[in-house]
Structures are given as C-alpha cells and as structure tokens.
C-alpha positions as a Python dict, from the first residue, in 0.01 Angstrom:
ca = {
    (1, 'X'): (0, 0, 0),
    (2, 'X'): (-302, 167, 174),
    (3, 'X'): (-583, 20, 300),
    (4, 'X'): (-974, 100, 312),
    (5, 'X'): (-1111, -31, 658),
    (6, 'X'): (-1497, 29, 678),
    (7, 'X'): (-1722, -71, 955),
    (8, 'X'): (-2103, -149, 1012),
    (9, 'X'): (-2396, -371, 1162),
    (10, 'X'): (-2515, -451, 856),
    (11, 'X'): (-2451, -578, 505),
    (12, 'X'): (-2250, -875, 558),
    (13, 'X'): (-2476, -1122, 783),
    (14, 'X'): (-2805, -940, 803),
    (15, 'X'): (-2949, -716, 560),
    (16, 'X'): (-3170, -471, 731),
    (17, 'X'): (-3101, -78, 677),
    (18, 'X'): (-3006, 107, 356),
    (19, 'X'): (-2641, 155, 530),
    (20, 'X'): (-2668, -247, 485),
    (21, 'X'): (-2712, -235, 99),
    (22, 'X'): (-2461, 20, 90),
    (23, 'X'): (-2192, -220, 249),
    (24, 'X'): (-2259, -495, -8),
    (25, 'X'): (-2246, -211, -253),
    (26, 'X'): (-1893, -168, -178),
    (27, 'X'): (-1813, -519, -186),
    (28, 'X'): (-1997, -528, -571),
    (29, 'X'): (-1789, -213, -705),
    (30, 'X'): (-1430, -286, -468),
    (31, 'X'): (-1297, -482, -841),
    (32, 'X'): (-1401, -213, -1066),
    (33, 'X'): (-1274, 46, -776),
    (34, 'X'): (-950, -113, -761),
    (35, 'X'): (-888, -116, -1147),
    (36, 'X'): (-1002, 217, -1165),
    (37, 'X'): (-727, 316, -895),
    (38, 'X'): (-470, 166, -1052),
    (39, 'X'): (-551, 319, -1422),
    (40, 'X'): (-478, 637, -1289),
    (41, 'X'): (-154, 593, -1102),
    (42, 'X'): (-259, 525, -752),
    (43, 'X'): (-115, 291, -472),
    (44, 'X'): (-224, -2, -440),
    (45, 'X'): (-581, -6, -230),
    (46, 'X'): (-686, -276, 11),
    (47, 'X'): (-1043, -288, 120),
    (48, 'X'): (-1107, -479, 461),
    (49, 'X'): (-1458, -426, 580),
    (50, 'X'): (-1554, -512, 1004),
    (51, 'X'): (-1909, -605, 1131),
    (52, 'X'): (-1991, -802, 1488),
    (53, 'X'): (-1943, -1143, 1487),
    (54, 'X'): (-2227, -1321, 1382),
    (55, 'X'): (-2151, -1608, 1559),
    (56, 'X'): (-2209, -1442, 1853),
    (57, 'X'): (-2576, -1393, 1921),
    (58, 'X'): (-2709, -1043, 1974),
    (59, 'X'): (-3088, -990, 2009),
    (60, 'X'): (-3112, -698, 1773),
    (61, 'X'): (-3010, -875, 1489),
    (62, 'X'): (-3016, -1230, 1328),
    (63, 'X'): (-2798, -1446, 1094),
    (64, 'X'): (-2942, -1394, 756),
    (65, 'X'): (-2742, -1728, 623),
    (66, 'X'): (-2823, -1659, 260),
    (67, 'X'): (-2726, -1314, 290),
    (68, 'X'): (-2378, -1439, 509),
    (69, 'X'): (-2345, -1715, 203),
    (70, 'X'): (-2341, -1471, -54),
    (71, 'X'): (-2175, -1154, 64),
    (72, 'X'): (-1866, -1396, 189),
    (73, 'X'): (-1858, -1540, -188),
    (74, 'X'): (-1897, -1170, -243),
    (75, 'X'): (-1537, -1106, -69),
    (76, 'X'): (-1359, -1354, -187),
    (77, 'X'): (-1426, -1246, -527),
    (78, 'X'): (-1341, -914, -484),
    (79, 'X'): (-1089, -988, -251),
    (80, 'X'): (-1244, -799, 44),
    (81, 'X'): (-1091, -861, 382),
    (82, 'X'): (-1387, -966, 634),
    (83, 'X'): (-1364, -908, 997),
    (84, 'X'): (-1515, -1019, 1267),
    (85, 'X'): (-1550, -795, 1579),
    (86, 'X'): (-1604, -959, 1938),
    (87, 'X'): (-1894, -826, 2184),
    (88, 'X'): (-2133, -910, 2427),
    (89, 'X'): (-2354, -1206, 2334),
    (90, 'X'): (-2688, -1199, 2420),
    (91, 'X'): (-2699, -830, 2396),
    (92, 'X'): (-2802, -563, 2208),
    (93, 'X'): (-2555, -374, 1971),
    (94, 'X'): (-2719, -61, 1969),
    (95, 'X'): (-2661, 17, 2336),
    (96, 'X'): (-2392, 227, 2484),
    (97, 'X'): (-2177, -61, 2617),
    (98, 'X'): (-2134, -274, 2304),
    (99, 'X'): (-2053, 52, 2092),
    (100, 'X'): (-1757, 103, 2357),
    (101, 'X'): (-1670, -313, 2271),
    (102, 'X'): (-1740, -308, 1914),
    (103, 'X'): (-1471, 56, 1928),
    (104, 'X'): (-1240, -143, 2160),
    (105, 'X'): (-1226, -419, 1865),
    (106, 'X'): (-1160, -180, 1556),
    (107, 'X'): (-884, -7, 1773),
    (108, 'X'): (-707, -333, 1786),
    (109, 'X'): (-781, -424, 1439),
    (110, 'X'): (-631, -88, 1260),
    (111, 'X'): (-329, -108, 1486),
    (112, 'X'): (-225, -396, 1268),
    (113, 'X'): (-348, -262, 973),
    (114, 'X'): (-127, 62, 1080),
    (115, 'X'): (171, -207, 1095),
    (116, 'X'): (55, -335, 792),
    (117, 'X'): (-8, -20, 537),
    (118, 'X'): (138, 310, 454),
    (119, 'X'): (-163, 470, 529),
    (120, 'X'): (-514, 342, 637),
    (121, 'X'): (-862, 539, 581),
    (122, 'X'): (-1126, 413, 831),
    (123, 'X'): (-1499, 456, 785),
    (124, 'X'): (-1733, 357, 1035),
    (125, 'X'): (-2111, 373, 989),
    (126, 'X'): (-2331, 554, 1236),
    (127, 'X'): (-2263, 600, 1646),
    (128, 'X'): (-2169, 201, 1691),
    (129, 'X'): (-1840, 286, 1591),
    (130, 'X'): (-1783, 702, 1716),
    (131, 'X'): (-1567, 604, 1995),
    (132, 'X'): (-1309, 416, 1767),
    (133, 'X'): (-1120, 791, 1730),
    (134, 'X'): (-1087, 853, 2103),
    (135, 'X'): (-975, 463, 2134),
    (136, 'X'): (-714, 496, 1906),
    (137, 'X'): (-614, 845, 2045),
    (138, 'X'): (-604, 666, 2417),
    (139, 'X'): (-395, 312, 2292),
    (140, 'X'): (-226, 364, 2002),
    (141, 'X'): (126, 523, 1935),
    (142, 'X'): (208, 816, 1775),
    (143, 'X'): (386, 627, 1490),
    (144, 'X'): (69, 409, 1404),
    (145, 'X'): (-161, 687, 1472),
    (146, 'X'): (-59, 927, 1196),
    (147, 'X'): (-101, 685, 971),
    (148, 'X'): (-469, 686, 1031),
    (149, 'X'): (-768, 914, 908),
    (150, 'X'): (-1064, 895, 1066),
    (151, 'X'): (-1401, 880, 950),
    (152, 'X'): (-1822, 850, 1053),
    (153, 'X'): (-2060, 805, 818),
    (154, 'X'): (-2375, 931, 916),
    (155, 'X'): (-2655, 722, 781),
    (156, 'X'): (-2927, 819, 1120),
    (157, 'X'): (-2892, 1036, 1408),
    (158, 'X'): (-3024, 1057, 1763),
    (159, 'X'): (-3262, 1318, 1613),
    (160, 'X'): (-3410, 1179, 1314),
    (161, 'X'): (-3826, 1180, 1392),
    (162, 'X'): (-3918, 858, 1509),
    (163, 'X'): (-3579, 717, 1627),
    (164, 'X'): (-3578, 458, 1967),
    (165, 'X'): (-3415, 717, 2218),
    (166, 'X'): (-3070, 544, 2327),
    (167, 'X'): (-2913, 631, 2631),
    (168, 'X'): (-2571, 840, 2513),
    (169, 'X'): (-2623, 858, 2166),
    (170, 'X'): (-2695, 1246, 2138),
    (171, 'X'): (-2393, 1314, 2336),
    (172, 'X'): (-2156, 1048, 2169),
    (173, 'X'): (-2317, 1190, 1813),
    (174, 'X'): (-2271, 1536, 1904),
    (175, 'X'): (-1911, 1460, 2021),
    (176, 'X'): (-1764, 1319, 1735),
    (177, 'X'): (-1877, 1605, 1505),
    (178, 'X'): (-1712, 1859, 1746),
    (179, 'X'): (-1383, 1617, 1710),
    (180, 'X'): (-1478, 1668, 1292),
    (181, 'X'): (-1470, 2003, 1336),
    (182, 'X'): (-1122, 2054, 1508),
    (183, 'X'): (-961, 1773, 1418),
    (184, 'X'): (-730, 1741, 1138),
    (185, 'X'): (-759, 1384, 1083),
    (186, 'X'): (-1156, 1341, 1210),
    (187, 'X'): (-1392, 1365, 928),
    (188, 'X'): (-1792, 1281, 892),
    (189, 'X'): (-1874, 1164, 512),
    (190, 'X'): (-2148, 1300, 297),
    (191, 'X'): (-2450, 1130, 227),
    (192, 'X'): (-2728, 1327, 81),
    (193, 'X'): (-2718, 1706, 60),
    (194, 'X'): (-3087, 1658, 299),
    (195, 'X'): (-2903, 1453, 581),
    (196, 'X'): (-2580, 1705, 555),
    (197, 'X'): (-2823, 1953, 592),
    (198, 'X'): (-2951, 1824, 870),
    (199, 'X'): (-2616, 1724, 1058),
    (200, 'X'): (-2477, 2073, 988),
    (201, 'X'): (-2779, 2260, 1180),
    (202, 'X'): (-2864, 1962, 1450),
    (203, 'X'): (-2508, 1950, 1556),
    (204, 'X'): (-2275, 2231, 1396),
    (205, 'X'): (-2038, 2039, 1122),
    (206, 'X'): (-1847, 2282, 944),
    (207, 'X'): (-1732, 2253, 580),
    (208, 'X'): (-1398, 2129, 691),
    (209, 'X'): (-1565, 1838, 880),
    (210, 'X'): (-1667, 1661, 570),
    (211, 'X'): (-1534, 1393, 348),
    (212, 'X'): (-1693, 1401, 4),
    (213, 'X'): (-1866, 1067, -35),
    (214, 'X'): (-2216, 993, -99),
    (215, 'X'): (-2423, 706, -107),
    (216, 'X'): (-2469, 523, -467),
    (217, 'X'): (-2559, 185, -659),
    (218, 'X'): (-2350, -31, -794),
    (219, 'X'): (-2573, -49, -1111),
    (220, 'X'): (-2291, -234, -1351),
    (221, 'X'): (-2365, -536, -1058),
    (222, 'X'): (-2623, -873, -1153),
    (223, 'X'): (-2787, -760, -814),
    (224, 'X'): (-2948, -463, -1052),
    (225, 'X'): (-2934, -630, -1363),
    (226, 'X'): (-3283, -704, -1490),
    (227, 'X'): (-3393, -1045, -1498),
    (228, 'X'): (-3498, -1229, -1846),
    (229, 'X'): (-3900, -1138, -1888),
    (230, 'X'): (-3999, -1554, -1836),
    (231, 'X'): (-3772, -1536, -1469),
    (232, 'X'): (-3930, -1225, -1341),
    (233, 'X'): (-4295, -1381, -1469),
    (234, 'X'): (-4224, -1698, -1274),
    (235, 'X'): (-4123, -1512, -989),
    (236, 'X'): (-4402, -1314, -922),
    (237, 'X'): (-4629, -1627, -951),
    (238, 'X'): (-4381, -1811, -680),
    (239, 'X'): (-4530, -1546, -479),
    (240, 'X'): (-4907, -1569, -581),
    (241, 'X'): (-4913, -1185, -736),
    (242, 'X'): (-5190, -1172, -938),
    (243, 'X'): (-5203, -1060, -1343),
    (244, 'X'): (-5420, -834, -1519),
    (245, 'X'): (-5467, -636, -1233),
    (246, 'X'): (-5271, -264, -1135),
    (247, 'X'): (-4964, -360, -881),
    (248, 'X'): (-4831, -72, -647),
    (249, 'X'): (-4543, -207, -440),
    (250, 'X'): (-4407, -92, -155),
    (251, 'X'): (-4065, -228, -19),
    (252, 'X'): (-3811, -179, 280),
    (253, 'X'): (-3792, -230, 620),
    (254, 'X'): (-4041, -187, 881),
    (255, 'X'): (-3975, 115, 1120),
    (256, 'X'): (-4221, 417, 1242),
    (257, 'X'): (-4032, 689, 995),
    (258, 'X'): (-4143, 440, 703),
    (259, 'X'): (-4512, 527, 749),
    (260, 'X'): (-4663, 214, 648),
    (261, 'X'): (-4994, 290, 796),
    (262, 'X'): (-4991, 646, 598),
    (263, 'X'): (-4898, 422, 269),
    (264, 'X'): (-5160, 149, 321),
    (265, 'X'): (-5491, 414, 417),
    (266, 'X'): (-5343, 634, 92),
    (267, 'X'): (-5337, 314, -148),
    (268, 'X'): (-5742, 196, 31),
    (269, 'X'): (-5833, 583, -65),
    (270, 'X'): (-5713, 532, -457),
    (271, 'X'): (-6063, 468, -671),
    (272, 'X'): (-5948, 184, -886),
    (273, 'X'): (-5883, -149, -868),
    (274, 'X'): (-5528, -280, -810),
    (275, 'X'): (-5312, -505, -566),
    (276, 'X'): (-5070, -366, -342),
    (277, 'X'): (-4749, -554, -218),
    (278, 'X'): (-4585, -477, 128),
    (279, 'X'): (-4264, -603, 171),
    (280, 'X'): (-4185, -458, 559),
    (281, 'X'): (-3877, -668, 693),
    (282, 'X'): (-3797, -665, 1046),
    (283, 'X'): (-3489, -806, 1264),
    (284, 'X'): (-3700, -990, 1419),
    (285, 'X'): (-3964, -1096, 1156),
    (286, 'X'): (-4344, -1248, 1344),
    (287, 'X'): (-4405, -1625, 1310),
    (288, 'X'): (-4671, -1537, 1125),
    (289, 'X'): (-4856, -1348, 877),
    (290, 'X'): (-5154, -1269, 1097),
    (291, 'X'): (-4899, -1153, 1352),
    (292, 'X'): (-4736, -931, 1112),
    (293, 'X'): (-4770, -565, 1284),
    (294, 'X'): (-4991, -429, 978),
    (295, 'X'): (-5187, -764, 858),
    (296, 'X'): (-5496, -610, 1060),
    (297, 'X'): (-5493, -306, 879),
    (298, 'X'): (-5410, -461, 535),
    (299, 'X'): (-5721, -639, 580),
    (300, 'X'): (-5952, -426, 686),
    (301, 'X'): (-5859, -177, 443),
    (302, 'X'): (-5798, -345, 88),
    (303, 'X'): (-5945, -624, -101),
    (304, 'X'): (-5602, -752, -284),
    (305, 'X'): (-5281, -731, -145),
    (306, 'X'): (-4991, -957, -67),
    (307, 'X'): (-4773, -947, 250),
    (308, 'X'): (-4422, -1038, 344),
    (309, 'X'): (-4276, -962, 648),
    (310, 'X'): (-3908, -1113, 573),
    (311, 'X'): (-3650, -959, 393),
    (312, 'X'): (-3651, -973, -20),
    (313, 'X'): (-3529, -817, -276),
    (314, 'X'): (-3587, -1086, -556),
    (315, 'X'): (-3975, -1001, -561),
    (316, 'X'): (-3951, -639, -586),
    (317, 'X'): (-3648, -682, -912),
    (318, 'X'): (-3901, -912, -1036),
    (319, 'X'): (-4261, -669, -1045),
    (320, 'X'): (-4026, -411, -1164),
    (321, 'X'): (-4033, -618, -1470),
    (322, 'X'): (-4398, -662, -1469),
    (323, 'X'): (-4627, -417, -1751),
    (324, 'X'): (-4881, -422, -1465),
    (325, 'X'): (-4619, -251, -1153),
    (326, 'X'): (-4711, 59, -1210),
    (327, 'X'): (-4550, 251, -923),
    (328, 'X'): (-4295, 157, -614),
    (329, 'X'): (-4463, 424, -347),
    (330, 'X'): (-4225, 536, -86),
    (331, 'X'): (-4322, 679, 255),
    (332, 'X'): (-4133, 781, 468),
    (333, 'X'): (-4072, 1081, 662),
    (334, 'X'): (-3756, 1223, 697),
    (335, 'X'): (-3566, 956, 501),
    (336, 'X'): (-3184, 1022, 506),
    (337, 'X'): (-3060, 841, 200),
    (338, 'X'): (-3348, 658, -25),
    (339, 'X'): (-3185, 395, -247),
    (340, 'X'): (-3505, 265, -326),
    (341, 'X'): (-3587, 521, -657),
    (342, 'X'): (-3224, 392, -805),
    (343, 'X'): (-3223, 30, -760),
    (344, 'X'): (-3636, 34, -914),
    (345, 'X'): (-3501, 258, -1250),
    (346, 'X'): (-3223, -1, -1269),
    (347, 'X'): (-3465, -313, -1234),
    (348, 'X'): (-3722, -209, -1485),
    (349, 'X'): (-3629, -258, -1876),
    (350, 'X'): (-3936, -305, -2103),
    (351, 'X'): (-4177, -237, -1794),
    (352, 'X'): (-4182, 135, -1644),
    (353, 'X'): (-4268, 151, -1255),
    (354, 'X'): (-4251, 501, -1158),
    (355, 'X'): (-4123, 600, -754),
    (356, 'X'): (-4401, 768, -590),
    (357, 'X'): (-4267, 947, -271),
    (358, 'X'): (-4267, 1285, -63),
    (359, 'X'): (-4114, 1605, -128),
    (360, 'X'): (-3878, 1518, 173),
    (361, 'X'): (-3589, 1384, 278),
    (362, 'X'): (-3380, 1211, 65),
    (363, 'X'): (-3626, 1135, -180),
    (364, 'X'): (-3685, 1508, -287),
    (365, 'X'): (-3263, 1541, -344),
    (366, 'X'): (-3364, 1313, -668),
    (367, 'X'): (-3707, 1306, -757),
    (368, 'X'): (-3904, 1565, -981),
    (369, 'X'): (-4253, 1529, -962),
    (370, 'X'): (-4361, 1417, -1300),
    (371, 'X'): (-3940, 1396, -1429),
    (372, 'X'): (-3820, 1163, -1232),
    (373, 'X'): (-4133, 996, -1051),
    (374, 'X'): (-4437, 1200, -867),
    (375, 'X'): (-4460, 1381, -556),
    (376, 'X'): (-4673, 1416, -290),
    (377, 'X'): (-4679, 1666, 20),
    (378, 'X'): (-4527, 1454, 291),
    (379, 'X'): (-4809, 1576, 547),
    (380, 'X'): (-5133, 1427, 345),
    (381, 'X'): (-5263, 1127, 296),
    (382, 'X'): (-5481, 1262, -15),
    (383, 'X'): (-5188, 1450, -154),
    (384, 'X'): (-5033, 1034, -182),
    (385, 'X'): (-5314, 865, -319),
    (386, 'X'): (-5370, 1155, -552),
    (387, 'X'): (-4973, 1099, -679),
    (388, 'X'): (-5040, 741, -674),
    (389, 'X'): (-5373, 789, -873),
    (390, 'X'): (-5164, 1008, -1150),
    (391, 'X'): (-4869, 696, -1212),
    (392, 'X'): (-5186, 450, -1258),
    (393, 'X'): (-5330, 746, -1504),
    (394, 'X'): (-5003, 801, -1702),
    (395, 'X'): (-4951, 601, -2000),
    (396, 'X'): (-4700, 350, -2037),
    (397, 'X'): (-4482, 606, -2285),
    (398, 'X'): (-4486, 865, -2041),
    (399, 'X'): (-4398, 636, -1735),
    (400, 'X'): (-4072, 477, -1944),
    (401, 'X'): (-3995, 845, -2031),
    (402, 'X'): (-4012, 906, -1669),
    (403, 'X'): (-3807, 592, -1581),
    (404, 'X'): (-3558, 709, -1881),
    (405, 'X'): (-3455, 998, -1710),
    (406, 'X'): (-3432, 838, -1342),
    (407, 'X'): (-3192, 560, -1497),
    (408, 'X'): (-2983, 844, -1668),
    (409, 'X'): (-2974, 1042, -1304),
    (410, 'X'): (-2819, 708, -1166),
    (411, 'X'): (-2568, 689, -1356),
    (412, 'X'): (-2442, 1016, -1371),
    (413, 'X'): (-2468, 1142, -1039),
    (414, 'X'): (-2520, 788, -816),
    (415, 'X'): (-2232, 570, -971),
    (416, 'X'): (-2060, 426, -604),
    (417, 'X'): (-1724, 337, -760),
    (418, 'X'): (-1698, 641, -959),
    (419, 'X'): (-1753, 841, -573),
    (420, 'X'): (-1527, 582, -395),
    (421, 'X'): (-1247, 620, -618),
    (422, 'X'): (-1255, 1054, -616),
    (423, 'X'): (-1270, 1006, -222),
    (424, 'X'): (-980, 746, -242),
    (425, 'X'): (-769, 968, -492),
    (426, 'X'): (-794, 1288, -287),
    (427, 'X'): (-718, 1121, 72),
    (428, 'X'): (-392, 978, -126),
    (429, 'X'): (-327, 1333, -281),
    (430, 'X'): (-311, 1489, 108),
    (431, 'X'): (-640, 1624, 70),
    (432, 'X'): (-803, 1504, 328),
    (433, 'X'): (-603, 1465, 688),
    (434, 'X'): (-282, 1680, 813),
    (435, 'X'): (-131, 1839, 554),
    (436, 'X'): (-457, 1988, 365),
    (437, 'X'): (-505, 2141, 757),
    (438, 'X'): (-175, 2282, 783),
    (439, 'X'): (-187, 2449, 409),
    (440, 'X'): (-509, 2583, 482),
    (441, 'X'): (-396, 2743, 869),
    (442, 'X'): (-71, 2854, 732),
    (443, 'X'): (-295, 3046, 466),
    (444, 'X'): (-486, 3179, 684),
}
C-alpha cells in the first residue's frame, strides 16, 4: 500500500484561503480518486491529510465548528486519515518558529507512515511546512527515508504584491526550491501556469523541480451542485437581497491583493441601478458590521448593497441561481490560483452570472474576455466598471452561452480527481523520485 500524506492551515477547521477549498476538495474527490486508482491497476492509495490542532488556540486562525463538523463527516466518508499536529498555543502559525514545530510534527508523523506503507508521497502547502524535507533528512533513517517523496505546493510566496513580510520566509521559500532543483526526491507542484511562471523567475525552479498537479474542483460534489430554484430563492431572502433589481456579487476573503476598495469605487462608477454583495471573510471577522474594514466606504459610495464579513459560501451558490446575478466581479491583483470563475459556472443552471475579472494572474490562465467571462485591464478602475457595465448589457442568451463554455472548460481541463490520479499513477510508475533521476543522468 502507499499512502498520500498532505498538509495545510486550512480546509479542515477554518476555511479561509483558496489552498483551504482545495483541501476539502481532496477530501470530496479521495472516493472517486481511489476507485479510479484501482480501475486501472494501481496499489492500493491511502490519503491521510495533517493541519494544527485546532484545539490548540492560535491567534491567526479560529475554529470554524461548522466547517470542523462537516469536513470530519467529510473523512470519515471518504475514509481520509485526519491529523492533528501539536504547536505553540497562543501563537501565530505563520511565524518562523511554529513552521519549525508544525515540520517537527509531520517528521514524526511520516516516520510511521514510512513503517506503515511501501511508499509515501507528502505534499505540504506553502512555507508552514518547507522545513519538513530537511527534518526528515536530519531524524529519519535511511530505510524510512527512501521511501519518501517530497513535495511543496506553492499556493503564495514571500513575493506576491501585498503579502505581510515574515521574518525567514524568502530565505526558507527560496531554499526549498534550490533543494527542488537538485534533489531527486524534492519536488514543488504546479498550480497555475501564472504562479509557475512566477516561481520559476522569482526563485529559479527548473523543469525537473516540478510535480504535475494543478489546482481543480471537485464539480461531481453537492458542494457545487446547484440548489432546487425555491432553496436558492429562500436563501437569498434569509439574507435580505433584494429582487427585481441587477445583483453583482463579489466573494472571498478579505486581504490587500483582493482590491476591494478598487471593486467597490468601479461598481459606484457603473450608471445603472443594481445591488452589490460583498462577502470579505476574515480570520478574525469585526463584531460588527459598522466595524467591518469597508462598511464606510460601502456607504458612502452606493445606495444598495449587502455586507458580510464572515465566511459563506451558501449565499454566493444561491445568487448564482438568481435571473437577476448578473456577474461575480473578481479583483484581485496578482491572484495565484482563482477558483472563484469554476465553482460560479458550476453553481449557475437556468441563471447565467458571468466572472468579471483582470487580465492577470490566475484569472487570465482561464478567462476570455467575452468567451469565458469579461476582462478588464487590471490597472483601471474604468476599464472594471466598463467590463462590469458590458455583463449587465449582455443578454441573458449570450451570458448562458458564456457560462456554457466556462462549465465545459471545468470539466475538461479543472477536473481535481482526474489531476490527482495522473500525479498518483506516475509517482507509482517511478516517474517522479530516484529512479526517473538516475535514467535521466545516466542519459545524459
């Protein structure tokens, strides 16, 4: 048997950052995965999946208890391994000394899953987890350690515009993608061909430092299944969203990169009437609404609008389904991934939101402006509202021709079990690890 051991800060107790949503991807897809493995005359696959305990309290992130309730009902379904990974309480886990503890704890946890399995793959998401290769290198035997390929999944960097500067994570960052590079059983996975991009000329990866991964959707999952027209209607009125009226929603968490000032002053510059919705999540959410970082703005700006500074999801799956949610408007700068465009073209069914976002990032690896959603230059307020201003003009034929082709995109090129099982098949072929290395020196 071989096992799959991934690691994050998100997904499983909190539900903050797009890596988050991809970690409760994985638990959505593992059954599928697994059957899909075994159809094609693989080993046997066990996925076991590590985040901090959230029992201990850290003060970057809080217990999400519906989100804990549901992605441990998640596991057992699946049956998905969850781990819990001592540190610091009291503390913050993106800081230098907890990503040396929170390293210290995977270490001991894949050398008894090196006991365990034939062979383990383990993928840790962003710098909390870069020091778990050196760890291993420094504590475990040779035996256990062979058994082991290593992997970092990239989802931010220490130089992504408007990142907190942390104290080490440059150098740690920079490290591990030198250890990628001449390493034969180090690897960083892909995640959009924008953010490989950027890894590749911020800090050198070669070709032979990546895995071939990818973010994706699990869009076969009842977390992107639409809901029945009378569940999304009553929804929306849960919430107060008015009818009758244009909607323009804008979802995700709250951050600088996202721009939500740039995305409120562009919707206040549209000449129409319509309601905006800004759902900006924090770790920390304000006690509030007139706390809320952008309530000030919001009203100063716009007549009709409707804030929530918690995380949700059900809203947003809900207006997708509305005939008045006309666009989803994204804006952020830089964006490594952007999940957003393929969860909305999953959510909508009769209805047909169009994305709105910049010709940057992540975002412009999958939207064409007027194809798959409109564009705007990334730079320009007018250049937004102009984009947003053209989905409110389009006619509802043209905006479910739009959302046609966005749905067909997803499933051909952002399927997360289809990706997860190629990466799976070619580390068990060799490809990946020692002995693709050696063929490819002794070549040389």
């Amino acid at each position: 048997m071989r096992a799959l051991l991934y690691a994050n800060t998100d997904g499983i107790a909190n539900l903050y950052h797009g890596s988050g949503v991809q970690t409760r991807v994985l638990l959505d897809i593992w059954r599928e995965t697994a059957r899909k493995l075994s159809s094609a005359g693989c080993d046997d696959w066990r996925l076991h999946v590590a985040v901090h305990d959230w029992e201990t309290p850290s003060t970057d992130y809080r217990v999400d208890s519906a989100v804990l309730h549901d992605s441990l009902a998640k596991a057992r379904e699946g049956d998905v391994r969850i781990h819990r990974l001592e540190h610091t309480p009291h503390t913050k886990l993106w800081s230098y000394p907890r990503w040396a503890e929170l390293s210290s704890s995977v270490t001991a946890l894949l050398s008894r899953l090196a006991e365990e399995y034939e062979q383990v793959l383990f993928v840790g998401v962003d710098v909390p987890y870069s020091l778990v290769r050196e760890h291993c290198e420094n504590s475990l035997p040779p035996h256990k350690l062979e058994k082991i390929t290593f992997a970092l999944s990239f989802h931010t960097s220490a130089l992504v515009a408007g990142q907190t500067w942390l104290p080490g994570r440059e150098a740690l960052e920079r490290d591990y993608v030198r250890r990628a590079n001449e390493d034969a059983s180090t690897f960083i996975t892909t995640l959009t061909p924008f953010f490989d991009r950027k890894i590749e000329l911020d800090y050198g990866a070669r070709d032979e430092a990546w895995m071939r991964l990818g973010h994706g959707i699990a869009p076969r999952s009842a977390n992107l299944t639409p809901y029945p027209r009378e569940k999304a209607v009553e929804i929306a009125g849960s919430f107060g969203i008015p009818r009758g009226v244009p909607i323009v929603v804008h979802f995700g968490r709250d951050h600088p990169m996202k721009r939500i000032p740039f995305a409120i002053e562009a919707v206040a510059r549209v000449g129409r009437p319509l309601h905006f919705v800004l759902i900006a999540s924090t770790p920390a959410n304000a006690e509030g609404i007139a706390d809320a970082p952008h309530a000030d703005q919001l009203k100063q700006e716009l007549d009709s609008y409707t804030y929530l500074t918690h995380f949700e999801r059900e809203l947003p799956k809900a207006l997708a389904q509305l005939p008045e949610t006309v666009a989803f408007l994204l804006s952020a700068a830089g964006e490594p991934m952007g999940q957003i465009p393929q969860e909305v073209a999953c959510w909508t069914d009769s209805a047909a939101p169009v994305v709105v976002a910049p010709e940057d990032g992540g975002y412009g690896d999958q939207i064409s402006d007027a194809e798959t959603g409109f564009t705007f230059d990334v730079h320009s307020v007018a250049s937004c509202t102009r984009a947003i201003e053209r989905a409110m003009k389009a006619t509802l034929n043209e905006r479910k021709a739009i959302s046609v082709k966005m749905k067909n995109l997803v499933h051909e090129n952002f399927d997360a079990s289809t990706k997860l099982c190629r990466l799976l098949m070619s580390v068990e072929s060799g490809e990946h690890g020692m002995p693709r290395r050696q063929a490819g020196a002794e070549a040389k």
